[in-house]
Every structure is written in structure tokens, then in C-alpha cells.
Amino acid sequence: MPTHEKPTAQPRSAKGRLERAMGDLLGSDELRDLPGAGRPLPPDPDADAGDEWAARHVLRTAAALPPWAELRRDIGERRARIVTRLRAHQSWLERREALVGRLPAERIVGEVALTREADRRVRAEVASAVGEVNALIRQHNLQVTTAALHLRTVSADELLEIARTRR
């Protein structure tokens, strides 16, 4: 024969203990000088989220970004590094050109060859970096939810033009 157990009064007693503890705390001076005491709580920015309130609240308070936003930031940082590298290279090329103009005739051919080789190497590095950025841009464009957020792929020439104009 099944026994019918009487529900325990723990939830009520726990609630009563909690209410008593809160009353004692409010009656003491411990909470008196807290910032914002006596003012209403600020409105909840996630109040309009409905059933998705908890998810939106956690994302906002954790400063979490969607994967495409983090990818977009990475793309921006990489583009900036490429432009910085191109600016430094352009500056180096200008210094090399000035150096070649001061060299004796017998050294000019060798120095020009070294400069061209270094320039070729840097351009290959930049082309590789641009390829990586464009791969990330394509990945980003697949992840975003609207075409308005799509990024254009870039070329080394475009970034070189940016490096030359924005010094």
C-alpha cells in the first residue's frame, strides 16, 4: 500500500528565513551608504527580448560577439598590418632610390638588383597576406545574415594606394 507522505514545509520555512534575513539586513546600517541607494533600478536593456531574454542578457553582459563580428575585426587588423607593411616598404624604396643616386657608377647595378630582389620578396609576402585576408572576407560573407554587411575583397594595389595616400 503506497504511503502518502505529507509535503514538507521546507520551502516555506526557507522562504521565511530568507525574508527574515532580508528584513534584518534592510534594518541594519550595512546597506545605507551603497551607491544608488533609494533610487529605482535602471531599465533592463533586454526587456524586449521576450523568450530570448536570458540568451541576449548573457551575450550582452559577457561582451560576446557573433563569430562574424570577431572575423570582421580580425580582417580589419590584418588589413591595417598590410598597409603598415606597405608604408614601411615604400619608405625603404624611397631611401634606396636616394642611396643609389649617391653611389659610384660601378655599384649602381648591384644595388639596383638587390633592391629589386627585396621588392619582389616583399610583394610576394604582401600578395600572400592579401590572399589570406580575402579568404577571411569570403568566410565572413558566408556567415553574415545580410548582404549589407558583406565586405569587398581587396587587392594589393588597393592597399598600396591606401598606404601611399594616408601617410
GROMACS .gro file of C-alpha atoms in nm:
model
  167
    1MET     CA    1   0.000   0.000   0.000
    2PRO     CA    2   0.152   0.331  -0.102
    3THR     CA    3   0.226   0.572   0.171
    4HIS     CA    4   0.121   0.928   0.126
    5GLU     CA    5   0.384   1.145   0.266
    6LYS     CA    6   0.298   1.483   0.394
    7PRO     CA    7   0.468   1.761   0.194
    8THR     CA    8   0.749   1.914   0.387
    9ALA     CA    9   0.734   2.274   0.495
   10GLN     CA   10   1.092   2.340   0.397
   11PRO     CA   11   1.017   2.568   0.103
   12ARG     CA   12   0.802   2.790   0.326
   13SER     CA   13   1.046   2.786   0.610
   14ALA     CA   14   1.334   2.859   0.372
   15LYS     CA   15   1.135   3.146   0.224
   16GLY     CA   16   1.054   3.271   0.571
   17ARG     CA   17   1.419   3.254   0.674
   18LEU     CA   18   1.518   3.444   0.362
   19GLU     CA   19   1.257   3.711   0.423
   20ARG     CA   20   1.368   3.748   0.786
   21ALA     CA   21   1.735   3.774   0.679
   22MET     CA   22   1.647   4.038   0.418
   23GLY     CA   23   1.441   4.230   0.674
   24ASP     CA   24   1.729   4.221   0.923
   25LEU     CA   25   1.973   4.335   0.655
   26LEU     CA   26   1.749   4.619   0.542
   27GLY     CA   27   1.700   4.727   0.902
   28SER     CA   28   2.072   4.742   0.969
   29ASP     CA   29   2.307   5.019   0.856
   30GLU     CA   30   2.502   4.787   0.623
   31LEU     CA   31   2.309   4.881   0.310
   32ARG     CA   32   2.262   5.250   0.387
   33ASP     CA   33   2.561   5.405   0.207
   34LEU     CA   34   2.562   5.192  -0.108
   35PRO     CA   35   2.574   5.382  -0.438
   36GLY     CA   36   2.226   5.422  -0.586
   37ALA     CA   37   2.051   5.350  -0.258
   38GLY     CA   38   1.691   5.471  -0.267
   39ARG     CA   39   1.682   5.516  -0.646
   40PRO     CA   40   1.491   5.286  -0.883
   41LEU     CA   41   1.680   5.023  -1.075
   42PRO     CA   42   1.778   5.120  -1.431
   43PRO     CA   43   1.559   4.981  -1.710
   44ASP     CA   44   1.659   4.641  -1.846
   45PRO     CA   45   1.803   4.683  -2.199
   46ASP     CA   46   1.696   4.328  -2.278
   47ALA     CA   47   1.334   4.370  -2.165
   48ASP     CA   48   1.201   4.350  -2.522
   49ALA     CA   49   1.371   4.014  -2.592
   50GLY     CA   50   1.077   3.805  -2.476
   51ASP     CA   51   1.166   3.436  -2.455
   52GLU     CA   52   1.522   3.511  -2.564
   53TRP     CA   53   1.589   3.741  -2.269
   54ALA     CA   54   1.840   3.515  -2.095
   55ALA     CA   55   2.041   3.449  -2.412
   56ARG     CA   56   2.056   3.816  -2.505
   57HIS     CA   57   2.141   3.918  -2.149
   58VAL     CA   58   2.428   3.668  -2.128
   59LEU     CA   59   2.566   3.774  -2.468
   60ARG     CA   60   2.550   4.142  -2.378
   61THR     CA   61   2.699   4.114  -2.031
   62ALA     CA   62   2.974   3.876  -2.143
   63ALA     CA   63   3.067   4.117  -2.426
   64ALA     CA   64   3.038   3.820  -2.660
   65LEU     CA   65   3.037   3.887  -3.030
   66PRO     CA   66   2.896   3.672  -3.306
   67PRO     CA   67   3.167   3.482  -3.493
   68TRP     CA   68   3.136   3.704  -3.800
   69ALA     CA   69   3.196   4.018  -3.590
   70GLU     CA   70   3.517   3.874  -3.448
   71LEU     CA   71   3.618   3.774  -3.800
   72ARG     CA   72   3.545   4.127  -3.922
   73ARG     CA   73   3.772   4.269  -3.652
   74ASP     CA   74   4.048   4.023  -3.746
   75ILE     CA   75   4.013   4.124  -4.113
   76GLY     CA   76   4.045   4.492  -4.020
   77GLU     CA   77   4.354   4.428  -3.811
   78ARG     CA   78   4.518   4.225  -4.086
   79ARG     CA   79   4.442   4.489  -4.349
   80ALA     CA   80   4.594   4.754  -4.124
   81ARG     CA   81   4.909   4.543  -4.078
   82ILE     CA   82   4.942   4.501  -4.455
   83VAL     CA   83   4.903   4.876  -4.511
   84THR     CA   84   5.163   4.945  -4.240
   85ARG     CA   85   5.400   4.697  -4.406
   86LEU     CA   86   5.345   4.862  -4.744
   87ARG     CA   87   5.412   5.208  -4.598
   88ALA     CA   88   5.737   5.087  -4.446
   89HIS     CA   89   5.834   4.923  -4.775
   90GLN     CA   90   5.756   5.237  -4.974
   91SER     CA   91   5.968   5.440  -4.734
   92TRP     CA   92   6.252   5.187  -4.771
   93LEU     CA   93   6.226   5.203  -5.151
   94GLU     CA   94   6.250   5.583  -5.141
   95ARG     CA   95   6.560   5.565  -4.920
   96ARG     CA   96   6.716   5.305  -5.153
   97GLU     CA   97   6.647   5.526  -5.453
   98ALA     CA   98   6.817   5.819  -5.280
   99LEU     CA   99   7.112   5.593  -5.192
  100VAL     CA  100   7.153   5.470  -5.548
  101GLY     CA  101   7.163   5.831  -5.666
  102ARG     CA  102   7.470   5.892  -5.447
  103LEU     CA  103   7.659   5.572  -5.530
  104PRO     CA  104   7.956   5.548  -5.768
  105ALA     CA  105   7.860   5.413  -6.111
  106GLU     CA  106   8.022   5.071  -6.056
  107ARG     CA  107   7.796   4.994  -5.756
  108ILE     CA  108   7.464   5.110  -5.902
  109VAL     CA  109   7.383   4.793  -6.100
  110GLY     CA  110   7.443   4.563  -5.800
  111GLU     CA  111   7.243   4.780  -5.559
  112VAL     CA  112   6.951   4.811  -5.803
  113ALA     CA  113   6.946   4.430  -5.839
  114LEU     CA  114   6.941   4.388  -5.458
  115THR     CA  115   6.661   4.642  -5.429
  116ARG     CA  116   6.455   4.468  -5.697
  117GLU     CA  117   6.502   4.130  -5.529
  118ALA     CA  118   6.394   4.267  -5.191
  119ASP     CA  119   6.098   4.442  -5.354
  120ARG     CA  120   5.993   4.118  -5.525
  121ARG     CA  121   6.014   3.931  -5.194
  122VAL     CA  122   5.805   4.189  -5.009
  123ARG     CA  123   5.544   4.198  -5.287
  124ALA     CA  124   5.516   3.817  -5.268
  125GLU     CA  125   5.467   3.837  -4.888
  126VAL     CA  126   5.201   4.106  -4.934
  127ALA     CA  127   5.025   3.904  -5.206
  128SER     CA  128   5.014   3.605  -4.973
  129ALA     CA  129   4.878   3.816  -4.687
  130VAL     CA  130   4.615   3.969  -4.917
  131GLY     CA  131   4.512   3.618  -5.023
  132GLU     CA  132   4.466   3.522  -4.658
  133VAL     CA  133   4.260   3.835  -4.591
  134ASN     CA  134   4.042   3.767  -4.894
  135ALA     CA  135   3.984   3.410  -4.774
  136LEU     CA  136   3.871   3.550  -4.438
  137ILE     CA  137   3.648   3.802  -4.617
  138ARG     CA  138   3.480   3.522  -4.812
  139GLN     CA  139   3.430   3.326  -4.490
  140HIS     CA  140   3.287   3.639  -4.324
  141ASN     CA  141   3.047   3.699  -4.612
  142LEU     CA  142   2.915   3.344  -4.578
  143GLN     CA  143   2.844   3.397  -4.208
  144VAL     CA  144   2.672   3.736  -4.204
  145THR     CA  145   2.295   3.741  -4.215
  146THR     CA  146   2.250   4.026  -4.464
  147ALA     CA  147   2.425   4.138  -4.780
  148ALA     CA  148   2.458   4.489  -4.638
  149LEU     CA  149   2.725   4.354  -4.402
  150HIS     CA  150   2.933   4.192  -4.677
  151LEU     CA  151   3.291   4.307  -4.720
  152ARG     CA  152   3.464   4.359  -5.054
  153THR     CA  153   3.773   4.158  -5.127
  154VAL     CA  154   4.088   4.365  -5.157
  155SER     CA  155   4.386   4.373  -5.386
  156ALA     CA  156   4.747   4.452  -5.312
  157ASP     CA  157   4.720   4.752  -5.545
  158GLU     CA  158   4.425   4.895  -5.349
  159LEU     CA  159   4.612   4.859  -5.022
  160LEU     CA  160   4.925   5.010  -5.177
  161GLU     CA  161   4.720   5.311  -5.286
  162ILE     CA  162   4.587   5.347  -4.930
  163ALA     CA  163   4.942   5.322  -4.796
  164ARG     CA  164   5.059   5.597  -5.033
  165THR     CA  165   4.773   5.841  -4.974
  166ARG     CA  166   4.724   5.819  -4.598
  167ARG     CA  167   5.064   5.888  -4.453
   0.00000   0.00000   0.00000
